[in-house]
């Protein structure tokens, strides 16, 4: 027995010599999946056809079979956090919900205590006969703690699937590092005209970007069944706002998470903002965890594959964004619109709870032609509208237009914002003094900076000439080479596919490719 112990210890120690220089970090895994209508309440009256038989249960035995299938397939990963789409909210009067079954099952299967992040959401069965489904989280209590409330990111009035856009900040108990996860479900393609669903997904993304402003930690991970592939407007809104898709980055362009008519598509996504992306060492679809992806789709527990994200948490300095004064326009690059109204001010976007207003400003400082900010949300993007014209989009994915008052035959001087179909085309013409005339070609109004009742603002006017207190804007273009982020880049060669050593709470731990943790004596750490 002693010889085996020494041999195993020596094997692990030798393995450490080949995994490279260690680094101090905190490895956290997040497993996510759309589990296709997992209800606690029985006999929901839902018809799924023969596509996924485990979603058709009407008995307690059928419900348990569905729960067991989810747990048995996902428990081996012993993730620190599990995030789910399409789980039933708590019925009024019940002391248990669908997530409780998954947390209890995961605890029994792994010997690790998992708990539900409760969100306070309930529904009345008499008022909602189909049951309210949502997104939700469970977490292992020995390594993770929720921070603050579970909140909605569905900021808007007519958002599809509002209960399935949720956000929660978590803290690693080992290091104290915090990060925010938003789990989402965008509108599925179920309407008679696909364009309607595309617009609704665009609205989902705008709502999400607005909702993320409530994040209590700046390192943000966006997960979920977004029902769209890269290139669609809703995902372009995320990338334009600085979020990067991680599964494609780590696993390649041939990755898929869902089948439709035997065509594989990646419609479940992992997006990260800049500081979070620096802490992701792997993101991949788990093809072995659900029969859907191995040809037995008629007995699968879900029509979506699960996916796993590995984080190596490290304290990150606050991100900064630098913009250099420019005399030209490049499409799909962030810009600041700046004028010397009262000092130097940059235009802020229309408030997230409004669809129009004179745009307020934020004070900025220029040094050698460069403005550096800690917040990217004042930036706009010029999109090609053809014929030398541009659409203007704000950080939240909303496009600029002006409302026409039919009773006065005049356009509003306010900035109106909406989905892309509402956008007005603009020209941006360089002036001799380096400013730009940013002209709405529909209303013939252009952006000026001015003081309105002592408040510095930007508005759209059709003045023939400007007064001494009105200013055309300068434009400052984002330049990543000027941004002094000083963010540590983790070693992500081969996406951490080899064993590695990590210092956690003063203890040297070996992390295997499957995420399991061992001490130097070869004993697995739970």
mmCIF file with all atom_site columns, C-alpha atoms in Angstrom, residues 20-174:
data_model
loop_
_atom_site.group_PDB
_atom_site.id
_atom_site.type_symbol
_atom_site.label_atom_id
_atom_site.label_alt_id
_atom_site.label_comp_id
_atom_site.label_asym_id
_atom_site.label_entity_id
_atom_site.label_seq_id
_atom_site.pdbx_PDB_ins_code
_atom_site.Cartn_x
_atom_site.Cartn_y
_atom_site.Cartn_z
_atom_site.occupancy
_atom_site.B_iso_or_equiv
_atom_site.pdbx_formal_charge
_atom_site.auth_seq_id
_atom_site.auth_comp_id
_atom_site.auth_asym_id
_atom_site.auth_atom_id
_atom_site.pdbx_PDB_model_num
ATOM 1   C CA . UNK A 1 20  ? 5.072   24.349 -17.493 1.00 0.00 ? 20  UNK A CA 1
ATOM 2   C CA . UNK A 1 21  ? 5.496   27.061 -14.968 1.00 0.00 ? 21  UNK A CA 1
ATOM 3   C CA . UNK A 1 22  ? 2.531   27.349 -12.640 1.00 0.00 ? 22  UNK A CA 1
ATOM 4   C CA . UNK A 1 23  ? 0.528   30.487 -12.143 1.00 0.00 ? 23  UNK A CA 1
ATOM 5   C CA . UNK A 1 24  ? -1.539  31.738 -9.253  1.00 0.00 ? 24  UNK A CA 1
ATOM 6   C CA . UNK A 1 25  ? -5.172  31.526 -10.236 1.00 0.00 ? 25  UNK A CA 1
ATOM 7   C CA . UNK A 1 26  ? -8.563  30.186 -9.270  1.00 0.00 ? 26  UNK A CA 1
ATOM 8   C CA . UNK A 1 27  ? -10.095 27.663 -11.679 1.00 0.00 ? 27  UNK A CA 1
ATOM 9   C CA . UNK A 1 28  ? -13.909 27.771 -11.891 1.00 0.00 ? 28  UNK A CA 1
ATOM 10  C CA . UNK A 1 29  ? -16.085 25.772 -14.288 1.00 0.00 ? 29  UNK A CA 1
ATOM 11  C CA . UNK A 1 30  ? -19.505 26.788 -15.568 1.00 0.00 ? 30  UNK A CA 1
ATOM 12  C CA . UNK A 1 31  ? -21.740 24.261 -17.343 1.00 0.00 ? 31  UNK A CA 1
ATOM 13  C CA . UNK A 1 32  ? -24.819 25.511 -19.208 1.00 0.00 ? 32  UNK A CA 1
ATOM 14  C CA . UNK A 1 33  ? -27.644 24.044 -21.277 1.00 0.00 ? 33  UNK A CA 1
ATOM 15  C CA . UNK A 1 34  ? -31.141 24.553 -22.590 1.00 0.00 ? 34  UNK A CA 1
ATOM 16  C CA . UNK A 1 35  ? -32.840 21.546 -20.960 1.00 0.00 ? 35  UNK A CA 1
ATOM 17  C CA . UNK A 1 36  ? -36.018 21.881 -23.031 1.00 0.00 ? 36  UNK A CA 1
ATOM 18  C CA . UNK A 1 37  ? -39.005 22.588 -20.834 1.00 0.00 ? 37  UNK A CA 1
ATOM 19  C CA . UNK A 1 38  ? -38.130 20.966 -17.534 1.00 0.00 ? 38  UNK A CA 1
ATOM 20  C CA . UNK A 1 39  ? -41.265 21.358 -15.418 1.00 0.00 ? 39  UNK A CA 1
ATOM 21  C CA . UNK A 1 40  ? -41.866 20.456 -11.805 1.00 0.00 ? 40  UNK A CA 1
ATOM 22  C CA . UNK A 1 41  ? -45.627 20.718 -12.279 1.00 0.00 ? 41  UNK A CA 1
ATOM 23  C CA . UNK A 1 42  ? -47.086 17.687 -14.066 1.00 0.00 ? 42  UNK A CA 1
ATOM 24  C CA . UNK A 1 43  ? -49.395 17.460 -17.082 1.00 0.00 ? 43  UNK A CA 1
ATOM 25  C CA . UNK A 1 44  ? -48.566 20.824 -18.598 1.00 0.00 ? 44  UNK A CA 1
ATOM 26  C CA . UNK A 1 45  ? -50.593 20.074 -21.715 1.00 0.00 ? 45  UNK A CA 1
ATOM 27  C CA . UNK A 1 46  ? -47.512 20.549 -23.886 1.00 0.00 ? 46  UNK A CA 1
ATOM 28  C CA . UNK A 1 47  ? -47.088 18.561 -27.094 1.00 0.00 ? 47  UNK A CA 1
ATOM 29  C CA . UNK A 1 48  ? -43.539 17.990 -28.246 1.00 0.00 ? 48  UNK A CA 1
ATOM 30  C CA . UNK A 1 49  ? -44.272 15.330 -30.876 1.00 0.00 ? 49  UNK A CA 1
ATOM 31  C CA . UNK A 1 50  ? -41.712 12.514 -30.910 1.00 0.00 ? 50  UNK A CA 1
ATOM 32  C CA . UNK A 1 51  ? -38.676 14.768 -31.074 1.00 0.00 ? 51  UNK A CA 1
ATOM 33  C CA . UNK A 1 52  ? -37.629 14.557 -27.413 1.00 0.00 ? 52  UNK A CA 1
ATOM 34  C CA . UNK A 1 53  ? -39.666 12.010 -25.501 1.00 0.00 ? 53  UNK A CA 1
ATOM 35  C CA . UNK A 1 54  ? -38.269 12.975 -22.101 1.00 0.00 ? 54  UNK A CA 1
ATOM 36  C CA . UNK A 1 55  ? -39.984 16.364 -22.413 1.00 0.00 ? 55  UNK A CA 1
ATOM 37  C CA . UNK A 1 56  ? -43.446 14.795 -22.659 1.00 0.00 ? 56  UNK A CA 1
ATOM 38  C CA . UNK A 1 57  ? -43.841 13.467 -19.122 1.00 0.00 ? 57  UNK A CA 1
ATOM 39  C CA . UNK A 1 58  ? -47.162 13.739 -17.292 1.00 0.00 ? 58  UNK A CA 1
ATOM 40  C CA . UNK A 1 59  ? -46.275 11.665 -14.232 1.00 0.00 ? 59  UNK A CA 1
ATOM 41  C CA . UNK A 1 60  ? -43.879 11.961 -11.299 1.00 0.00 ? 60  UNK A CA 1
ATOM 42  C CA . UNK A 1 61  ? -41.970 9.007  -12.733 1.00 0.00 ? 61  UNK A CA 1
ATOM 43  C CA . UNK A 1 62  ? -41.565 10.792 -16.051 1.00 0.00 ? 62  UNK A CA 1
ATOM 44  C CA . UNK A 1 63  ? -40.439 13.966 -14.327 1.00 0.00 ? 63  UNK A CA 1
ATOM 45  C CA . UNK A 1 64  ? -37.848 12.011 -12.333 1.00 0.00 ? 64  UNK A CA 1
ATOM 46  C CA . UNK A 1 65  ? -36.607 10.333 -15.499 1.00 0.00 ? 65  UNK A CA 1
ATOM 47  C CA . UNK A 1 66  ? -36.032 13.738 -17.068 1.00 0.00 ? 66  UNK A CA 1
ATOM 48  C CA . UNK A 1 67  ? -34.269 15.020 -13.936 1.00 0.00 ? 67  UNK A CA 1
ATOM 49  C CA . UNK A 1 68  ? -32.110 11.882 -13.743 1.00 0.00 ? 68  UNK A CA 1
ATOM 50  C CA . UNK A 1 69  ? -31.119 12.244 -17.388 1.00 0.00 ? 69  UNK A CA 1
ATOM 51  C CA . UNK A 1 70  ? -29.985 15.827 -16.871 1.00 0.00 ? 70  UNK A CA 1
ATOM 52  C CA . UNK A 1 71  ? -28.116 15.027 -13.670 1.00 0.00 ? 71  UNK A CA 1
ATOM 53  C CA . UNK A 1 72  ? -26.503 11.804 -14.885 1.00 0.00 ? 72  UNK A CA 1
ATOM 54  C CA . UNK A 1 73  ? -25.152 13.494 -17.994 1.00 0.00 ? 73  UNK A CA 1
ATOM 55  C CA . UNK A 1 74  ? -23.917 16.705 -16.381 1.00 0.00 ? 74  UNK A CA 1
ATOM 56  C CA . UNK A 1 75  ? -22.837 15.583 -12.888 1.00 0.00 ? 75  UNK A CA 1
ATOM 57  C CA . UNK A 1 76  ? -19.515 14.047 -14.054 1.00 0.00 ? 76  UNK A CA 1
ATOM 58  C CA . UNK A 1 77  ? -18.243 17.550 -14.796 1.00 0.00 ? 77  UNK A CA 1
ATOM 59  C CA . UNK A 1 78  ? -18.815 18.624 -11.166 1.00 0.00 ? 78  UNK A CA 1
ATOM 60  C CA . UNK A 1 79  ? -19.148 22.207 -12.389 1.00 0.00 ? 79  UNK A CA 1
ATOM 61  C CA . UNK A 1 80  ? -19.017 24.978 -9.858  1.00 0.00 ? 80  UNK A CA 1
ATOM 62  C CA . UNK A 1 81  ? -22.051 26.608 -11.465 1.00 0.00 ? 81  UNK A CA 1
ATOM 63  C CA . UNK A 1 82  ? -24.763 25.117 -13.665 1.00 0.00 ? 82  UNK A CA 1
ATOM 64  C CA . UNK A 1 83  ? -26.867 27.535 -15.723 1.00 0.00 ? 83  UNK A CA 1
ATOM 65  C CA . UNK A 1 84  ? -30.091 26.357 -17.351 1.00 0.00 ? 84  UNK A CA 1
ATOM 66  C CA . UNK A 1 85  ? -32.588 27.620 -19.924 1.00 0.00 ? 85  UNK A CA 1
ATOM 67  C CA . UNK A 1 86  ? -36.222 26.467 -19.942 1.00 0.00 ? 86  UNK A CA 1
ATOM 68  C CA . UNK A 1 87  ? -36.822 25.448 -16.341 1.00 0.00 ? 87  UNK A CA 1
ATOM 69  C CA . UNK A 1 88  ? -40.178 26.076 -14.735 1.00 0.00 ? 88  UNK A CA 1
ATOM 70  C CA . UNK A 1 89  ? -40.564 28.967 -12.293 1.00 0.00 ? 89  UNK A CA 1
ATOM 71  C CA . UNK A 1 90  ? -41.954 28.177 -8.870  1.00 0.00 ? 90  UNK A CA 1
ATOM 72  C CA . UNK A 1 91  ? -45.754 27.689 -8.947  1.00 0.00 ? 91  UNK A CA 1
ATOM 73  C CA . UNK A 1 92  ? -47.572 29.824 -6.383  1.00 0.00 ? 92  UNK A CA 1
ATOM 74  C CA . UNK A 1 93  ? -48.138 27.914 -3.161  1.00 0.00 ? 93  UNK A CA 1
ATOM 75  C CA . UNK A 1 94  ? -45.361 25.406 -3.864  1.00 0.00 ? 94  UNK A CA 1
ATOM 76  C CA . UNK A 1 95  ? -42.297 25.069 -1.664  1.00 0.00 ? 95  UNK A CA 1
ATOM 77  C CA . UNK A 1 96  ? -40.251 23.462 -4.442  1.00 0.00 ? 96  UNK A CA 1
ATOM 78  C CA . UNK A 1 97  ? -39.440 24.191 -8.080  1.00 0.00 ? 97  UNK A CA 1
ATOM 79  C CA . UNK A 1 98  ? -37.716 22.466 -10.969 1.00 0.00 ? 98  UNK A CA 1
ATOM 80  C CA . UNK A 1 99  ? -34.265 23.784 -10.034 1.00 0.00 ? 99  UNK A CA 1
ATOM 81  C CA . UNK A 1 100 ? -34.583 22.170 -6.600  1.00 0.00 ? 100 UNK A CA 1
ATOM 82  C CA . UNK A 1 101 ? -34.846 18.746 -8.256  1.00 0.00 ? 101 UNK A CA 1
ATOM 83  C CA . UNK A 1 102 ? -31.661 19.414 -10.202 1.00 0.00 ? 102 UNK A CA 1
ATOM 84  C CA . UNK A 1 103 ? -29.744 20.742 -7.197  1.00 0.00 ? 103 UNK A CA 1
ATOM 85  C CA . UNK A 1 104 ? -30.840 17.831 -5.011  1.00 0.00 ? 104 UNK A CA 1
ATOM 86  C CA . UNK A 1 105 ? -30.076 15.316 -7.732  1.00 0.00 ? 105 UNK A CA 1
ATOM 87  C CA . UNK A 1 106 ? -26.655 16.810 -8.396  1.00 0.00 ? 106 UNK A CA 1
ATOM 88  C CA . UNK A 1 107 ? -25.851 16.736 -4.671  1.00 0.00 ? 107 UNK A CA 1
ATOM 89  C CA . UNK A 1 108 ? -26.859 13.087 -4.357  1.00 0.00 ? 108 UNK A CA 1
ATOM 90  C CA . UNK A 1 109 ? -24.926 12.091 -7.478  1.00 0.00 ? 109 UNK A CA 1
ATOM 91  C CA . UNK A 1 110 ? -21.673 13.890 -6.687  1.00 0.00 ? 110 UNK A CA 1
ATOM 92  C CA . UNK A 1 111 ? -21.588 13.991 -2.888  1.00 0.00 ? 111 UNK A CA 1
ATOM 93  C CA . UNK A 1 112 ? -21.144 17.772 -3.220  1.00 0.00 ? 112 UNK A CA 1
ATOM 94  C CA . UNK A 1 113 ? -23.780 20.159 -1.909  1.00 0.00 ? 113 UNK A CA 1
ATOM 95  C CA . UNK A 1 114 ? -25.484 22.173 -4.642  1.00 0.00 ? 114 UNK A CA 1
ATOM 96  C CA . UNK A 1 115 ? -28.037 24.895 -3.977  1.00 0.00 ? 115 UNK A CA 1
ATOM 97  C CA . UNK A 1 116 ? -30.445 26.952 -6.078  1.00 0.00 ? 116 UNK A CA 1
ATOM 98  C CA . UNK A 1 117 ? -30.033 30.660 -6.707  1.00 0.00 ? 117 UNK A CA 1
ATOM 99  C CA . UNK A 1 118 ? -33.601 31.663 -5.865  1.00 0.00 ? 118 UNK A CA 1
ATOM 100 C CA . UNK A 1 119 ? -35.016 34.571 -7.843  1.00 0.00 ? 119 UNK A CA 1
ATOM 101 C CA . UNK A 1 120 ? -38.422 35.161 -6.234  1.00 0.00 ? 120 UNK A CA 1
ATOM 102 C CA . UNK A 1 121 ? -40.258 34.371 -9.485  1.00 0.00 ? 121 UNK A CA 1
ATOM 103 C CA . UNK A 1 122 ? -43.619 32.615 -9.154  1.00 0.00 ? 122 UNK A CA 1
ATOM 104 C CA . UNK A 1 123 ? -46.628 32.144 -11.383 1.00 0.00 ? 123 UNK A CA 1
ATOM 105 C CA . UNK A 1 124 ? -50.300 31.367 -10.946 1.00 0.00 ? 124 UNK A CA 1
ATOM 106 C CA . UNK A 1 125 ? -51.355 28.181 -12.721 1.00 0.00 ? 125 UNK A CA 1
ATOM 107 C CA . UNK A 1 126 ? -54.894 29.483 -13.269 1.00 0.00 ? 126 UNK A CA 1
ATOM 108 C CA . UNK A 1 127 ? -53.568 32.591 -15.009 1.00 0.00 ? 127 UNK A CA 1
ATOM 109 C CA . UNK A 1 128 ? -50.796 30.870 -16.960 1.00 0.00 ? 128 UNK A CA 1
ATOM 110 C CA . UNK A 1 129 ? -51.957 27.406 -17.987 1.00 0.00 ? 129 UNK A CA 1
ATOM 111 C CA . UNK A 1 130 ? -48.709 26.567 -19.805 1.00 0.00 ? 130 UNK A CA 1
ATOM 112 C CA . UNK A 1 131 ? -46.464 27.444 -16.870 1.00 0.00 ? 131 UNK A CA 1
ATOM 113 C CA . UNK A 1 132 ? -43.781 30.117 -16.825 1.00 0.00 ? 132 UNK A CA 1
ATOM 114 C CA . UNK A 1 133 ? -40.356 28.920 -17.892 1.00 0.00 ? 133 UNK A CA 1
ATOM 115 C CA . UNK A 1 134 ? -37.207 30.813 -17.020 1.00 0.00 ? 134 UNK A CA 1
ATOM 116 C CA . UNK A 1 135 ? -33.421 30.638 -16.844 1.00 0.00 ? 135 UNK A CA 1
ATOM 117 C CA . UNK A 1 136 ? -31.738 29.815 -13.552 1.00 0.00 ? 136 UNK A CA 1
ATOM 118 C CA . UNK A 1 137 ? -28.620 28.711 -11.684 1.00 0.00 ? 137 UNK A CA 1
ATOM 119 C CA . UNK A 1 138 ? -27.455 26.126 -9.179  1.00 0.00 ? 138 UNK A CA 1
ATOM 120 C CA . UNK A 1 139 ? -24.013 26.235 -7.552  1.00 0.00 ? 139 UNK A CA 1
ATOM 121 C CA . UNK A 1 140 ? -21.712 24.138 -5.365  1.00 0.00 ? 140 UNK A CA 1
ATOM 122 C CA . UNK A 1 141 ? -21.628 25.661 -1.908  1.00 0.00 ? 141 UNK A CA 1
ATOM 123 C CA . UNK A 1 142 ? -18.078 24.642 -1.020  1.00 0.00 ? 142 UNK A CA 1
ATOM 124 C CA . UNK A 1 143 ? -16.577 26.793 -3.779  1.00 0.00 ? 143 UNK A CA 1
ATOM 125 C CA . UNK A 1 144 ? -19.092 29.443 -4.836  1.00 0.00 ? 144 UNK A CA 1
ATOM 126 C CA . UNK A 1 145 ? -21.408 31.990 -3.231  1.00 0.00 ? 145 UNK A CA 1
ATOM 127 C CA . UNK A 1 146 ? -24.003 34.215 -4.944  1.00 0.00 ? 146 UNK A CA 1
ATOM 128 C CA . UNK A 1 147 ? -23.481 37.955 -4.487  1.00 0.00 ? 147 UNK A CA 1
ATOM 129 C CA . UNK A 1 148 ? -26.480 40.268 -4.492  1.00 0.00 ? 148 UNK A CA 1
ATOM 130 C CA . UNK A 1 149 ? -29.828 39.551 -6.111  1.00 0.00 ? 149 UNK A CA 1
ATOM 131 C CA . UNK A 1 150 ? -30.740 37.526 -9.162  1.00 0.00 ? 150 UNK A CA 1
ATOM 132 C CA . UNK A 1 151 ? -32.082 40.173 -11.546 1.00 0.00 ? 151 UNK A CA 1
ATOM 133 C CA . UNK A 1 152 ? -33.690 40.463 -14.945 1.00 0.00 ? 152 UNK A CA 1
ATOM 134 C CA . UNK A 1 153 ? -31.777 41.746 -17.960 1.00 0.00 ? 153 UNK A CA 1
ATOM 135 C CA . UNK A 1 154 ? -34.962 42.166 -20.022 1.00 0.00 ? 154 UNK A CA 1
ATOM 136 C CA . UNK A 1 155 ? -35.006 45.968 -19.978 1.00 0.00 ? 155 UNK A CA 1
ATOM 137 C CA . UNK A 1 156 ? -37.884 46.981 -22.246 1.00 0.00 ? 156 UNK A CA 1
ATOM 138 C CA . UNK A 1 157 ? -41.627 46.746 -22.747 1.00 0.00 ? 157 UNK A CA 1
ATOM 139 C CA . UNK A 1 158 ? -42.230 44.027 -25.359 1.00 0.00 ? 158 UNK A CA 1
ATOM 140 C CA . UNK A 1 159 ? -39.279 41.671 -24.936 1.00 0.00 ? 159 UNK A CA 1
ATOM 141 C CA . UNK A 1 160 ? -39.739 38.016 -25.948 1.00 0.00 ? 160 UNK A CA 1
ATOM 142 C CA . UNK A 1 161 ? -39.071 35.479 -23.166 1.00 0.00 ? 161 UNK A CA 1
ATOM 143 C CA . UNK A 1 162 ? -38.382 38.069 -20.441 1.00 0.00 ? 162 UNK A CA 1
ATOM 144 C CA . UNK A 1 163 ? -38.200 35.431 -17.681 1.00 0.00 ? 163 UNK A CA 1
ATOM 145 C CA . UNK A 1 164 ? -35.321 33.731 -19.469 1.00 0.00 ? 164 UNK A CA 1
ATOM 146 C CA . UNK A 1 165 ? -33.019 36.746 -19.339 1.00 0.00 ? 165 UNK A CA 1
ATOM 147 C CA . UNK A 1 166 ? -31.433 36.608 -15.879 1.00 0.00 ? 166 UNK A CA 1
ATOM 148 C CA . UNK A 1 167 ? -28.205 37.785 -14.288 1.00 0.00 ? 167 UNK A CA 1
ATOM 149 C CA . UNK A 1 168 ? -26.310 36.829 -11.134 1.00 0.00 ? 168 UNK A CA 1
ATOM 150 C CA . UNK A 1 169 ? -22.933 37.800 -9.690  1.00 0.00 ? 169 UNK A CA 1
ATOM 151 C CA . UNK A 1 170 ? -20.914 35.020 -8.025  1.00 0.00 ? 170 UNK A CA 1
ATOM 152 C CA . UNK A 1 171 ? -17.880 34.953 -5.755  1.00 0.00 ? 171 UNK A CA 1
ATOM 153 C CA . UNK A 1 172 ? -15.188 32.306 -5.565  1.00 0.00 ? 172 UNK A CA 1
ATOM 154 C CA . UNK A 1 173 ? -14.754 31.306 -1.937  1.00 0.00 ? 173 UNK A CA 1
ATOM 155 C CA . UNK A 1 174 ? -11.118 30.376 -2.578  1.00 0.00 ? 174 UNK A CA 1
#
